[in-house]
mmCIF file of C-alpha atoms in Angstrom:
data_model
loop_
_atom_site.group_PDB
_atom_site.id
_atom_site.type_symbol
_atom_site.label_atom_id
_atom_site.label_comp_id
_atom_site.label_asym_id
_atom_site.label_seq_id
_atom_site.Cartn_x
_atom_site.Cartn_y
_atom_site.Cartn_z
ATOM 1 C CA VAL O 229 0.000 0.000 0.000
ATOM 2 C CA THR O 230 2.846 2.352 0.838
ATOM 3 C CA ASN O 231 4.350 1.644 -2.525
ATOM 4 C CA GLU O 232 1.097 2.522 -4.233
ATOM 5 C CA MET O 233 1.202 5.844 -2.412
ATOM 6 C CA MET O 234 4.756 6.324 -3.639
ATOM 7 C CA ARG O 235 3.688 5.641 -7.192
ATOM 8 C CA ARG O 236 0.902 8.196 -6.875
ATOM 9 C CA ALA O 237 3.442 10.683 -5.584
ATOM 10 C CA TYR O 238 5.649 9.827 -8.538
ATOM 11 C CA ALA O 239 2.809 10.555 -10.954
ATOM 12 C CA VAL O 240 2.255 13.925 -9.309
ATOM 13 C CA LEU O 241 5.956 14.737 -9.505
ATOM 14 C CA ALA O 242 6.096 13.732 -13.161
ATOM 15 C CA SER O 243 3.401 16.306 -13.895
ATOM 16 C CA LEU O 244 5.315 19.062 -12.119
ATOM 17 C CA VAL O 245 8.878 18.440 -13.217
ATOM 18 C CA ASP O 246 9.013 21.497 -15.474
ATOM 19 C CA LEU O 247 8.465 23.857 -12.547
ATOM 20 C CA PRO O 248 11.478 26.006 -11.552
ATOM 21 C CA VAL O 249 12.501 23.624 -8.809
ATOM 22 C CA ASN O 250 16.066 22.700 -8.011
ATOM 23 C CA GLN O 251 15.425 19.494 -6.094
ATOM 24 C CA TRP O 252 12.415 17.262 -5.562
ATOM 25 C CA THR O 253 11.849 14.792 -2.745
ATOM 26 C CA LEU O 254 9.189 12.082 -2.582
ATOM 27 C CA HIS O 255 8.250 10.329 0.591
ATOM 28 C CA ALA O 256 5.621 7.793 1.553
ATOM 29 C CA GLY O 257 5.227 6.443 5.042
ATOM 30 C CA VAL O 258 3.084 6.140 8.128
ATOM 31 C CA SER O 259 2.281 9.285 10.065
ATOM 32 C CA ILE O 260 3.477 9.212 13.631
ATOM 33 C CA HIS O 261 0.559 11.459 14.508
ATOM 34 C CA SER O 262 -2.384 9.730 12.886
ATOM 35 C CA GLY O 263 -1.011 6.307 12.048
ATOM 36 C CA GLU O 264 -2.305 6.791 8.521
ATOM 37 C CA LEU O 265 -0.401 6.279 5.328
ATOM 38 C CA TYR O 266 0.603 9.444 3.597
ATOM 39 C CA ALA O 267 2.770 10.538 0.699
ATOM 40 C CA SER O 268 4.306 13.863 -0.091
ATOM 41 C CA VAL O 269 6.180 15.695 -2.810
ATOM 42 C CA HIS O 270 8.483 18.493 -1.724
ATOM 43 C CA GLY O 271 10.471 20.934 -3.846
ATOM 44 C CA LEU O 272 13.155 23.539 -3.319
ATOM 45 C CA PRO O 273 13.027 26.390 -5.838
ATOM 46 C CA ILE O 274 15.846 27.318 -8.162
ATOM 47 C CA ASP O 275 17.821 29.935 -6.303
ATOM 48 C CA GLY O 276 19.919 31.342 -9.114
ATOM 49 C CA ASP O 277 22.850 29.026 -8.478
ATOM 50 C CA CYS O 278 23.881 31.307 -5.637
ATOM 51 C CA ALA O 279 25.919 29.286 -3.196
ATOM 52 C CA ASP O 280 25.016 31.454 -0.223
ATOM 53 C CA TYR O 281 21.289 31.356 -0.968
ATOM 54 C CA ARG O 282 20.901 35.138 -1.029
ATOM 55 C CA ASP O 283 19.403 35.509 -4.466
ATOM 56 C CA ASN O 284 15.994 36.412 -3.149
ATOM 57 C CA ALA O 285 14.665 37.903 -6.393
ATOM 58 C CA VAL O 286 15.187 34.660 -8.290
ATOM 59 C CA LYS O 287 13.743 32.538 -5.520
ATOM 60 C CA ALA O 288 10.760 34.865 -5.155
ATOM 61 C CA SER O 289 9.870 34.773 -8.845
ATOM 62 C CA ASN O 290 10.248 31.024 -8.931
ATOM 63 C CA MET O 291 8.096 30.545 -5.833
ATOM 64 C CA VAL O 292 5.409 32.701 -7.446
ATOM 65 C CA ALA O 293 5.625 30.647 -10.631
ATOM 66 C CA CYS O 294 5.098 27.490 -8.578
ATOM 67 C CA ALA O 295 2.199 29.059 -6.699
ATOM 68 C CA ALA O 296 0.563 30.104 -9.962
ATOM 69 C CA ARG O 297 0.842 26.629 -11.440
ATOM 70 C CA LEU O 298 -0.510 24.978 -8.289
ATOM 71 C CA GLY O 299 -3.285 27.529 -7.824
ATOM 72 C CA ALA O 300 -2.009 28.350 -4.368
ATOM 73 C CA VAL O 301 -0.678 31.355 -2.522
ATOM 74 C CA VAL O 302 2.787 31.950 -1.136
ATOM 75 C CA LYS O 303 2.542 31.777 2.636
ATOM 76 C CA VAL O 304 5.153 33.602 4.682
ATOM 77 C CA ARG O 305 6.035 33.007 8.298
ATOM 78 C CA PRO O 306 9.063 33.812 10.423
ATOM 79 C CA GLY O 307 11.743 31.199 10.122
ATOM 80 C CA ALA O 308 11.948 29.097 13.251
ATOM 81 C CA VAL O 309 15.520 28.033 12.648
ATOM 82 C CA PHE O 310 17.024 31.015 10.888
ATOM 83 C CA GLY O 311 15.601 33.856 12.928
ATOM 84 C CA GLU O 312 16.682 36.566 10.536
ATOM 85 C CA ARG O 313 14.902 34.967 7.619
ATOM 86 C CA ASP O 314 11.331 34.242 6.631
ATOM 87 C CA PHE O 315 10.036 30.855 5.568
ATOM 88 C CA TRP O 316 8.089 30.864 2.297
ATOM 89 C CA GLU O 317 5.839 27.952 1.479
ATOM 90 C CA VAL O 318 3.465 26.955 -1.298
ATOM 91 C CA GLU O 319 1.142 24.095 -0.428
ATOM 92 C CA ALA O 320 -1.357 22.188 -2.554
ATOM 93 C CA ARG O 321 -2.835 18.726 -2.947
ATOM 94 C CA ARG O 322 -2.786 16.770 -6.147
ATOM 95 C CA GLY O 323 -4.444 13.367 -6.389
ATOM 96 C CA GLY O 324 -4.473 12.973 -2.627
ATOM 97 C CA ILE O 325 -0.793 13.759 -2.387
ATOM 98 C CA SER O 326 0.587 16.691 -0.398
ATOM 99 C CA VAL O 327 2.729 18.978 -2.546
ATOM 100 C CA SER O 328 4.878 21.651 -0.951
ATOM 101 C CA ILE O 329 7.607 23.951 -2.188
ATOM 102 C CA THR O 330 9.571 25.837 0.431
ATOM 103 C CA THR O 331 12.502 28.166 0.820
ATOM 104 C CA THR O 332 13.933 30.697 3.235
ATOM 105 C CA MET O 333 14.049 34.366 2.263
ATOM 106 C CA ALA O 334 15.430 37.589 3.673
ATOM 107 C CA ALA O 335 13.114 38.753 6.449
ATOM 108 C CA GLY O 336 10.438 41.091 5.123
ATOM 109 C CA TYR O 337 11.114 40.405 1.455
ATOM 110 C CA PRO O 338 7.852 41.252 -0.332
ATOM 111 C CA VAL O 339 5.894 38.515 -2.059
ATOM 112 C CA PRO O 340 5.397 39.462 -5.719
ATOM 113 C CA PRO O 341 1.849 39.247 -7.067
ATOM 114 C CA LEU O 342 0.824 36.195 -9.026
ATOM 115 C CA PRO O 343 0.983 36.596 -12.796
ATOM 116 C CA SER O 344 -2.383 37.653 -14.165
ATOM 117 C CA GLY O 345 -2.346 35.231 -17.092
ATOM 118 C CA PRO O 346 -1.112 31.678 -17.550
ATOM 119 C CA VAL O 347 2.345 31.070 -16.195
ATOM 120 C CA ARG O 348 4.735 31.809 -18.983
ATOM 121 C CA ALA O 349 7.268 29.157 -19.858
ATOM 122 C CA ASP O 350 10.113 31.607 -19.416
ATOM 123 C CA LEU O 351 9.316 31.887 -15.736
ATOM 124 C CA ALA O 352 10.653 28.397 -15.429
ATOM 125 C CA VAL O 353 14.116 29.363 -16.584
ATOM 126 C CA ARG O 354 14.506 32.763 -14.971
ATOM 127 C CA ARG O 355 17.915 32.895 -13.385
ATOM 128 C CA THR O 356 20.549 35.415 -12.533
ATOM 129 C CA PRO O 357 23.521 35.852 -14.864
ATOM 130 C CA GLY O 358 26.594 33.916 -13.963
ATOM 131 C CA PRO O 359 29.816 35.625 -12.884
ATOM 132 C CA VAL O 360 31.523 37.616 -15.611
ATOM 133 C CA ALA O 361 35.117 36.688 -16.297
ATOM 134 C CA ALA O 362 37.558 39.520 -15.711
ATOM 135 C CA VAL R 1221 10.989 8.143 -24.740
ATOM 136 C CA ARG R 1222 12.208 11.498 -25.952
ATOM 137 C CA THR R 1223 15.967 11.636 -26.220
ATOM 138 C CA VAL R 1224 18.247 14.598 -26.717
ATOM 139 C CA SER R 1225 21.927 15.043 -27.344
ATOM 140 C CA PRO R 1226 23.921 15.619 -24.159
ATOM 141 C CA ALA R 1227 24.975 19.079 -25.357
ATOM 142 C CA ALA R 1228 21.371 20.226 -25.757
ATOM 143 C CA GLU R 1229 20.134 18.586 -22.596
ATOM 144 C CA THR R 1230 18.478 20.931 -20.134
ATOM 145 C CA ALA R 1231 17.981 20.496 -16.416
ATOM 146 C CA VAL R 1232 14.388 19.482 -17.077
ATOM 147 C CA ASP R 1233 15.619 16.862 -19.566
ATOM 148 C CA ARG R 1234 17.985 15.470 -16.935
ATOM 149 C CA GLN R 1235 15.227 15.377 -14.356
ATOM 150 C CA ARG R 1236 12.905 13.616 -16.776
ATOM 151 C CA ARG R 1237 15.595 11.032 -17.479
ATOM 152 C CA ALA R 1238 16.061 10.427 -13.760
ATOM 153 C CA LEU R 1239 12.286 10.178 -13.421
ATOM 154 C CA LEU R 1240 12.290 7.301 -15.900
ATOM 155 C CA VAL R 1241 14.753 5.456 -13.708
ATOM 156 C CA LEU R 1242 12.747 6.254 -10.602
ATOM 157 C CA GLU R 1243 9.606 4.922 -12.243
ATOM 158 C CA TYR R 1244 11.456 1.694 -12.986
ATOM 159 C CA LEU R 1245 12.631 1.476 -9.378
ATOM 160 C CA LEU R 1246 9.079 1.883 -8.135
ATOM 161 C CA VAL R 1247 7.666 -0.941 -10.226
ATOM 162 C CA PRO R 1248 5.970 -3.454 -7.893
ATOM 163 C CA GLY R 1249 8.092 -6.537 -7.566
ATOM 164 C CA LEU R 1250 11.262 -4.531 -8.041
ATOM 165 C CA GLY R 1251 10.965 -1.563 -5.737
ATOM 166 C CA GLY R 1252 7.711 -3.064 -4.537
ATOM 167 C CA PRO R 1253 8.796 -4.702 -1.298
ATOM 168 C CA LEU R 1254 10.842 -1.672 -0.296
ATOM 169 C CA PRO R 1255 8.503 0.901 1.194
ATOM 170 C CA GLU R 1256 9.250 3.989 3.207
ATOM 171 C CA LEU R 1257 12.193 5.054 1.175
ATOM 172 C CA GLU R 1258 12.492 8.765 0.609
ATOM 173 C CA TRP R 1259 13.617 9.669 -2.895
ATOM 174 C CA THR R 1260 15.298 12.919 -3.868
ATOM 175 C CA LEU R 1261 15.697 13.968 -7.482
ATOM 176 C CA THR R 1262 18.287 16.670 -8.124
ATOM 177 C CA ARG R 1263 18.364 19.189 -10.938
ATOM 178 C CA ASP R 1264 21.445 17.590 -12.436
ATOM 179 C CA GLY R 1265 19.572 14.306 -12.770
ATOM 180 C CA ARG R 1266 20.792 12.248 -9.831
ATOM 181 C CA LEU R 1267 18.632 10.086 -7.575
ATOM 182 C CA PHE R 1268 19.137 9.700 -3.846
ATOM 183 C CA GLY R 1269 17.135 7.237 -1.792
ATOM 184 C CA LEU R 1270 17.073 7.471 1.985
ATOM 185 C CA ALA R 1271 15.960 4.452 3.986
ATOM 186 C CA ARG R 1272 13.655 5.793 6.657
ATOM 187 C CA ARG R 1273 11.934 2.630 7.703
ATOM 188 C CA GLY R 1274 9.609 2.813 10.636
ATOM 189 C CA ARG R 1275 7.142 5.455 11.582
ATOM 190 C CA GLU R 1276 7.698 9.003 10.491
ATOM 191 C CA ARG R 1277 10.957 10.420 11.887
ATOM 192 C CA ARG R 1278 11.468 7.271 13.925
ATOM 193 C CA THR R 1279 13.847 4.702 12.669
ATOM 194 C CA ASP R 1280 14.007 0.983 13.042
ATOM 195 C CA TRP R 1281 17.587 -0.034 12.418
ATOM 196 C CA ASN R 1282 16.855 -3.664 11.674
ATOM 197 C CA ALA R 1283 14.208 -2.637 9.191
ATOM 198 C CA GLN R 1284 16.575 -0.135 7.604
ATOM 199 C CA ALA R 1285 19.242 -2.808 7.297
ATOM 200 C CA HIS R 1286 16.684 -5.017 5.556
ATOM 201 C CA VAL R 1287 15.869 -2.195 3.173
ATOM 202 C CA MET R 1288 19.530 -1.642 2.371
ATOM 203 C CA VAL R 1289 20.167 -5.319 1.717
ATOM 204 C CA ALA R 1290 17.097 -5.472 -0.464
ATOM 205 C CA TRP R 1291 18.296 -2.493 -2.492
ATOM 206 C CA ALA R 1292 21.793 -3.955 -2.792
ATOM 207 C CA VAL R 1293 20.200 -7.091 -4.177
ATOM 208 C CA HIS R 1294 17.868 -5.151 -6.427
ATOM 209 C CA LEU R 1295 20.657 -3.031 -7.873
ATOM 210 C CA ASP R 1296 23.155 -5.906 -7.725
ATOM 211 C CA VAL R 1297 25.816 -3.851 -5.975
ATOM 212 C CA PRO R 1298 27.524 -4.259 -2.581
ATOM 213 C CA ILE R 1299 26.764 -2.139 0.462
ATOM 214 C CA VAL R 1300 29.507 0.350 1.280
ATOM 215 C CA ALA R 1301 30.019 1.471 4.890
ATOM 216 C CA THR R 1302 31.312 5.005 5.443
ATOM 217 C CA PRO R 1303 31.918 6.592 8.853
ATOM 218 C CA ASP R 1304 29.268 9.165 9.747
ATOM 219 C CA LEU R 1305 31.436 12.175 10.519
ATOM 220 C CA LEU R 1306 28.426 14.096 11.797
ATOM 221 C CA HIS R 1307 27.601 11.280 14.222
ATOM 222 C CA ARG R 1308 23.894 11.509 13.546
ATOM 223 C CA CYS R 1309 23.372 8.304 15.467
ATOM 224 C CA GLY R 1310 26.132 8.917 17.965
ATOM 225 C CA PRO R 1311 29.865 8.223 17.769
ATOM 226 C CA GLY R 1312 30.690 5.224 15.653
ATOM 227 C CA SER R 1313 27.623 5.473 13.457
ATOM 228 C CA VAL R 1314 28.062 4.773 9.778
ATOM 229 C CA PHE R 1315 26.399 5.413 6.485
ATOM 230 C CA TRP R 1316 25.410 2.327 4.601
ATOM 231 C CA SER R 1317 25.073 3.094 0.940
ATOM 232 C CA VAL R 1318 24.660 1.372 -2.386
ATOM 233 C CA HIS R 1319 25.625 3.030 -5.646
ATOM 234 C CA ALA R 1320 24.474 2.178 -9.116
ATOM 235 C CA ALA R 1321 24.173 3.862 -12.487
ATOM 236 C CA PRO R 1322 21.265 2.438 -14.472
ATOM 237 C CA VAL R 1323 21.456 3.304 -18.151
ATOM 238 C CA ILE R 1324 18.624 4.789 -20.159
ATOM 239 C CA HIS R 1325 18.981 3.776 -23.796
ATOM 240 C CA GLY R 1326 17.985 6.242 -26.471
ATOM 241 C CA SER R 1327 18.814 7.172 -30.026
ATOM 242 C CA THR R 1328 21.964 8.952 -28.876
ATOM 243 C CA GLY R 1329 23.208 5.927 -26.968
ATOM 244 C CA GLY R 1330 23.077 4.970 -23.327
ATOM 245 C CA GLN R 1331 22.892 7.649 -20.659
ATOM 246 C CA SER R 1332 23.429 6.677 -17.068
ATOM 247 C CA VAL R 1333 21.588 8.036 -14.065
ATOM 248 C CA PRO R 1334 23.554 7.996 -10.803
ATOM 249 C CA VAL R 1335 21.526 6.338 -8.059
ATOM 250 C CA GLU R 1336 22.518 6.211 -4.408
ATOM 251 C CA VAL R 1337 20.501 4.628 -1.605
ATOM 252 C CA ARG R 1338 21.675 5.399 1.893
ATOM 253 C CA ALA R 1339 20.826 4.784 5.534
ATOM 254 C CA VAL R 1340 22.418 6.117 8.687
ATOM 255 C CA MET R 1341 23.064 3.193 10.985
ATOM 256 C CA PRO R 1342 24.248 3.016 14.599
ATOM 257 C CA SER R 1343 27.468 1.295 15.506
ATOM 258 C CA GLU R 1344 25.572 -1.654 16.988
ATOM 259 C CA ALA R 1345 24.304 -2.460 13.521
ATOM 260 C CA GLY R 1346 27.768 -3.805 12.769
ATOM 261 C CA GLU R 1347 29.231 -4.181 9.337
ATOM 262 C CA PRO R 1348 26.887 -4.525 6.390
ATOM 263 C CA PRO R 1349 26.609 -8.025 5.004
ATOM 264 C CA ALA R 1350 28.913 -8.811 2.122
ATOM 265 C CA PHE R 1351 27.796 -11.008 -0.716
ATOM 266 C CA GLU R 1352 28.690 -11.933 -4.220
ATOM 267 C CA ARG R 1353 26.620 -10.477 -6.999
ATOM 268 C CA GLY R 1354 23.396 -12.420 -7.123
ATOM 269 C CA GLN R 1355 24.227 -14.470 -4.032
ATOM 270 C CA ALA R 1356 21.999 -12.627 -1.588
ATOM 271 C CA GLU R 1357 19.110 -12.739 -4.001
ATOM 272 C CA ARG R 1358 19.383 -16.497 -4.250
ATOM 273 C CA GLU R 1359 19.735 -16.949 -0.505
ATOM 274 C CA ALA R 1360 16.789 -14.715 0.228
ATOM 275 C CA GLY R 1361 14.691 -16.521 -2.331
ATOM 276 C CA TRP R 1362 13.650 -13.294 -4.052
#
């Protein structure tokens, strides 16, 4: 049964793989809280290839692109671990599977509005330029 | 299966290729008896599996060891033990891992997808069992 949940999570992930996400994680297991089987898909947004994770503009636009595709909003709450940063999260359910995309952002960074029309394909590849050789 | 030349391959292409391998690994009868494994798919097209057997956030070392042996058999590779320098399970704990590189065949030739399955094990788990390729599968009757 757990494996069936994992396969459902896989199907959900396969439908979302073109989102601007850097890393996806699938998990299926038994909840310690309810004892029920559950499965989840979790993503980390593309952050502009910035090693110190400070490229907030890229992360913000990519989180909004994910929110638009999933028909969700970007929720912001103070980071519990990194006190100086906020925790951004997009949550949705697809086929009974929990889908979440999360990142940490500079505290107080404004959430951009959702695009008014369909999510444009170029949102999925928006990145910052790489370093320029001297 | 859509195939592309390596030079033109995008991150999404690499993820899709890794997804094909993951789908294969999840086929009942292959990945079927191996539940509660957490899979991570990276943008450069690698697959990481983490044995997290037992209830959420709680681990059952014997069950994890079973998972690792099953994956070693499934992928036909030995289990490698590496010291856990972060001591997640206390001093002496080790990572058990299996590494494989299944190949996706397309018009441009075979393209491998790095796959690693790992568990963090306590020192009392001892050394992982060693076996010849195919031996454990025969002994386990799988």
